[in-house]
PDB file of C-alpha atoms in Angstrom:
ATOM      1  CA  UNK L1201     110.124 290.547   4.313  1.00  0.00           C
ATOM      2  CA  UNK L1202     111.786 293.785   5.518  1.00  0.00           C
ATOM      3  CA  UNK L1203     112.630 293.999   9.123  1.00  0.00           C
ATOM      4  CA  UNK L1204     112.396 297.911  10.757  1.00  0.00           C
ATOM      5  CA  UNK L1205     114.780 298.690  13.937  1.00  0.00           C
ATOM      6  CA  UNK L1206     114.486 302.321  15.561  1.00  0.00           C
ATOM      7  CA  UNK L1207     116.869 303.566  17.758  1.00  0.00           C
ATOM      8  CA  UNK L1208     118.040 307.020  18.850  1.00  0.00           C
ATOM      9  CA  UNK L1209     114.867 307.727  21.345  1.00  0.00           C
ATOM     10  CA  UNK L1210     115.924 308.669  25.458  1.00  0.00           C
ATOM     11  CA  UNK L1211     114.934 311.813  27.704  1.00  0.00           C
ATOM     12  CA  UNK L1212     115.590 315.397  26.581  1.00  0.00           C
ATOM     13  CA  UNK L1213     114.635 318.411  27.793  1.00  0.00           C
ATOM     14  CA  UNK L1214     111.969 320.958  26.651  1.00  0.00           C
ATOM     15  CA  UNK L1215     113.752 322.764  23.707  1.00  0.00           C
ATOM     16  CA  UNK L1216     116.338 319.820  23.673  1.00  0.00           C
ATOM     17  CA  UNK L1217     117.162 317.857  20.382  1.00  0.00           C
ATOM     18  CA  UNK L1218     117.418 314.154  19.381  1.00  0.00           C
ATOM     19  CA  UNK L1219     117.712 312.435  15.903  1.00  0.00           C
ATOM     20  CA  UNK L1220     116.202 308.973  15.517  1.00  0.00           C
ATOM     21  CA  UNK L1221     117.559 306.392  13.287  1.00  0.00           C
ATOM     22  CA  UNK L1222     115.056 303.623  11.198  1.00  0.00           C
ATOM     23  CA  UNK L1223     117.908 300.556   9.660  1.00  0.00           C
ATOM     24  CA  UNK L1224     115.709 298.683   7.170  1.00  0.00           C
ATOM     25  CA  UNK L1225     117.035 295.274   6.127  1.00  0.00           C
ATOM     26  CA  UNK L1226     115.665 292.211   4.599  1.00  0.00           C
ATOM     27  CA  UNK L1227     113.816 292.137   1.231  1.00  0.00           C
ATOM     28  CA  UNK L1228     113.984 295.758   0.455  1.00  0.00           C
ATOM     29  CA  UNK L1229     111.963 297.246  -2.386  1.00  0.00           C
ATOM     30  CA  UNK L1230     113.188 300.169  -4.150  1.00  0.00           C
ATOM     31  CA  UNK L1231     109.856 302.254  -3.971  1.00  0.00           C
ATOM     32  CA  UNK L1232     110.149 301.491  -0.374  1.00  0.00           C
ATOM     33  CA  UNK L1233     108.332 304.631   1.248  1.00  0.00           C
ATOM     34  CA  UNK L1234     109.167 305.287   4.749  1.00  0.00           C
ATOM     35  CA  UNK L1235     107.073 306.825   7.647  1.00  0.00           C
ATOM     36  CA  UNK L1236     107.527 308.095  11.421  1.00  0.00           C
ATOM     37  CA  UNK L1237     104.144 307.532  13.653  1.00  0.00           C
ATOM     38  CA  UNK L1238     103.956 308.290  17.275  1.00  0.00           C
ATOM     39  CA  UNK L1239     101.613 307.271  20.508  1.00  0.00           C
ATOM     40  CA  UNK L1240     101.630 308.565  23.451  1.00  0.00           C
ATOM     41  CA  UNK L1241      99.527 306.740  26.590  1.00  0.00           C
ATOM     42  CA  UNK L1242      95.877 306.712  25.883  1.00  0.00           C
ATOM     43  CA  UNK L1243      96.137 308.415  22.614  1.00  0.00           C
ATOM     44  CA  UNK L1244      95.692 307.225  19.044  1.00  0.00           C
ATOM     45  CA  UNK L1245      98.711 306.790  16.940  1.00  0.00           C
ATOM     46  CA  UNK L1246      99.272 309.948  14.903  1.00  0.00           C
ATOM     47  CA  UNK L1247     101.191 310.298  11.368  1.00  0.00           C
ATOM     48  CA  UNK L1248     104.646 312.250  11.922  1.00  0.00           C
ATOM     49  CA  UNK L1249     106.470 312.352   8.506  1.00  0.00           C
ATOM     50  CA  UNK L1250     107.328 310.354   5.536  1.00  0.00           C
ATOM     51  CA  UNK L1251     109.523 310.095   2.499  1.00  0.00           C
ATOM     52  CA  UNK L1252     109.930 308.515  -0.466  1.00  0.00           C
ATOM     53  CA  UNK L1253     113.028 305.890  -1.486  1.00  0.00           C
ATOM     54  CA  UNK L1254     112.939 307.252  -4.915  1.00  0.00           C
ATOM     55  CA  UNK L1255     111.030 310.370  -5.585  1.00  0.00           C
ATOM     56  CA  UNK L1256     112.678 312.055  -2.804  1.00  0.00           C
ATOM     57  CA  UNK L1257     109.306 313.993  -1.245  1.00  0.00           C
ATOM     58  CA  UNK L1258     108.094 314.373   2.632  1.00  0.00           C
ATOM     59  CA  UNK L1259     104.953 315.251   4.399  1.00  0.00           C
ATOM     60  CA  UNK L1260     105.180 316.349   7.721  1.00  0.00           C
ATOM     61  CA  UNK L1261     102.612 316.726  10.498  1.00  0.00           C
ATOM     62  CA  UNK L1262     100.850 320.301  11.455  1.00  0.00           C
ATOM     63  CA  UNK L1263     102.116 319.603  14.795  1.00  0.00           C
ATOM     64  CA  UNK L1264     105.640 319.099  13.900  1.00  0.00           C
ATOM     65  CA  UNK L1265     106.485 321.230  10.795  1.00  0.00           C
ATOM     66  CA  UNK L1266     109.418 323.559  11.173  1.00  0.00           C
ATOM     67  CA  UNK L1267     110.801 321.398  14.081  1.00  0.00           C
ATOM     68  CA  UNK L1268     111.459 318.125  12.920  1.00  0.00           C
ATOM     69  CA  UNK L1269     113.517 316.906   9.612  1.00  0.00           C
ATOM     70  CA  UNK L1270     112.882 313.589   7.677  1.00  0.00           C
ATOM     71  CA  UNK L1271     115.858 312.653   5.923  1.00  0.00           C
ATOM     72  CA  UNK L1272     117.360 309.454   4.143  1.00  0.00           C
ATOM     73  CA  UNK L1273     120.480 307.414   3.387  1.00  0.00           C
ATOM     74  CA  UNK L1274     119.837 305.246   0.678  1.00  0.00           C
ATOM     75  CA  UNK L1275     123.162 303.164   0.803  1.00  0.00           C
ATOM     76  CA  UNK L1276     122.385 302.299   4.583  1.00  0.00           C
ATOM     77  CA  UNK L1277     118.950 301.612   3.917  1.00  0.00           C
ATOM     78  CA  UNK L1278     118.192 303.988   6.633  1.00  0.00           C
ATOM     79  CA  UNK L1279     116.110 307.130   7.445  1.00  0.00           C
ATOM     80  CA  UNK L1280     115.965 309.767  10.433  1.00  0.00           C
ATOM     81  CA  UNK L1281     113.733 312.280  11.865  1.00  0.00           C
ATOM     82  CA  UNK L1282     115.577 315.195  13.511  1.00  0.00           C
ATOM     83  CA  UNK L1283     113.718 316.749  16.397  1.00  0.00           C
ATOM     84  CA  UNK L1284     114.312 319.726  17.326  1.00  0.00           C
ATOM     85  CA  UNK L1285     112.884 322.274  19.771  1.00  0.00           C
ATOM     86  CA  UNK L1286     110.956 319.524  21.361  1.00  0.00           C
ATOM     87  CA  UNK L1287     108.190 319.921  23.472  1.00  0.00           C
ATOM     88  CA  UNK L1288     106.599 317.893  26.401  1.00  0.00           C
ATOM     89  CA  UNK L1289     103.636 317.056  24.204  1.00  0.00           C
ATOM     90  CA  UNK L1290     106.043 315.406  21.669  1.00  0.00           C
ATOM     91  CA  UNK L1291     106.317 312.553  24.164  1.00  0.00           C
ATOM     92  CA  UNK L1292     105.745 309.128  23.115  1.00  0.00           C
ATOM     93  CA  UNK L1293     106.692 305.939  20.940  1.00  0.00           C
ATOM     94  CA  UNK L1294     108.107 307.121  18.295  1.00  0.00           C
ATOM     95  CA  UNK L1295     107.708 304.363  15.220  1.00  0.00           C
ATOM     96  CA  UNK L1296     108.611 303.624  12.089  1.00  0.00           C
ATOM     97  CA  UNK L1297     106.838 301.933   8.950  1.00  0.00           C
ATOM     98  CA  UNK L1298     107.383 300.942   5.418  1.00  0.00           C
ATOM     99  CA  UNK L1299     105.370 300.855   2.786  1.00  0.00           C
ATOM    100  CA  UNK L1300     105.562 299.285  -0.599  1.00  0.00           C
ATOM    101  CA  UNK L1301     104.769 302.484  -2.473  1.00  0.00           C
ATOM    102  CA  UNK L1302     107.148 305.504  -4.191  1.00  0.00           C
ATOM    103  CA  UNK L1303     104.648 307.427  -2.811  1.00  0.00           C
ATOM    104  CA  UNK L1304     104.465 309.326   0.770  1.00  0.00           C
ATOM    105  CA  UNK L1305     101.286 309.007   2.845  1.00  0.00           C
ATOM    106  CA  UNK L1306     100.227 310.110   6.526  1.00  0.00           C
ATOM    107  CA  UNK L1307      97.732 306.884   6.998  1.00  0.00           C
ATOM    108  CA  UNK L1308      98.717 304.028   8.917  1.00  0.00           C
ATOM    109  CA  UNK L1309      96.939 301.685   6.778  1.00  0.00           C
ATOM    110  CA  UNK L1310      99.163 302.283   3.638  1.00  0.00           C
ATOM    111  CA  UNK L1311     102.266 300.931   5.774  1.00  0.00           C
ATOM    112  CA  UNK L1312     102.911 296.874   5.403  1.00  0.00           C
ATOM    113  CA  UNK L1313     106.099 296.988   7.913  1.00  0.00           C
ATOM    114  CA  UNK L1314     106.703 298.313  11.453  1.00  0.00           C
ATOM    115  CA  UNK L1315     109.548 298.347  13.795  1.00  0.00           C
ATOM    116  CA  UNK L1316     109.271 297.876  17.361  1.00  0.00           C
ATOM    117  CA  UNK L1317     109.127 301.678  18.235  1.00  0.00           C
ATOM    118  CA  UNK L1318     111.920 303.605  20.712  1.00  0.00           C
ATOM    119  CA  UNK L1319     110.594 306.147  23.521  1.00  0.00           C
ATOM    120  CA  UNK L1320     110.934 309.568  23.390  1.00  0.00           C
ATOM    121  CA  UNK L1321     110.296 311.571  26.569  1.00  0.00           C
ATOM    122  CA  UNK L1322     110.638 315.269  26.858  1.00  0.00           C
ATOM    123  CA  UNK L1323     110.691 316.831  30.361  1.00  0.00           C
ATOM    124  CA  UNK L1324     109.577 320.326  31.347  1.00  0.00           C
TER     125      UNK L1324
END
């Protein structure tokens, strides 16, 4: 199966940027799409971005377009999401998913993999 490992999360300030990294590995499909979900305490988990392996899309959240940046290296196998201009409310787990599908989409259920999730905590 393919295993998912984030990394790249910490504490930034309000207007601050980090870039988080996704390394997928194992049995790796090439219409492997890739997603970022986040959750904050007591909230539901909420679609970020996505992109496609192979047909080189993205969808991005209302909440985060024009800040963050979904973005790919195929020969590593891994993808990123930029953030920048962060905000307070952009705290939370930050996670990401793989689906076995060319095709971008913003629902959890279309994602067969998940890595363990890194925090991301953005002070005032």
């Amino acid at each position: 199966q393919v295993q998912l490992v984030e990394s790249g999360g910490g504490l930034v300030q309000a207007g601050g940027s980090l870039r988080l990294s996704c390394v997928a590995s194992g049995r790796i499909f090439s219409d492997l799409a890739m997603g970022w979900f986040r959750q904050a305490p007591g909230k539901a988990r909420e679609f970020v971005a996505a992109i496609s392996w192979n047909g080189a899309n993205a969808d991005y959240a209302d909440s985060i377009k024009g800040r963050f940046t979904i973005s790919r290296d195929n020969a590593k196998n891994t993808v990123y999401l930029q953030m920048n201009s962060l905000k307070t409310e952009d705290t939370a787990v930050y996670s990401c998913a793989a689906a076995r599908s060319s095709l971008v989409s913003s629902r959890p259920s279309a994602y067969n993999y998940w890595g363990q999730g890194t925090q991301v905590t953005v002070s005032s």
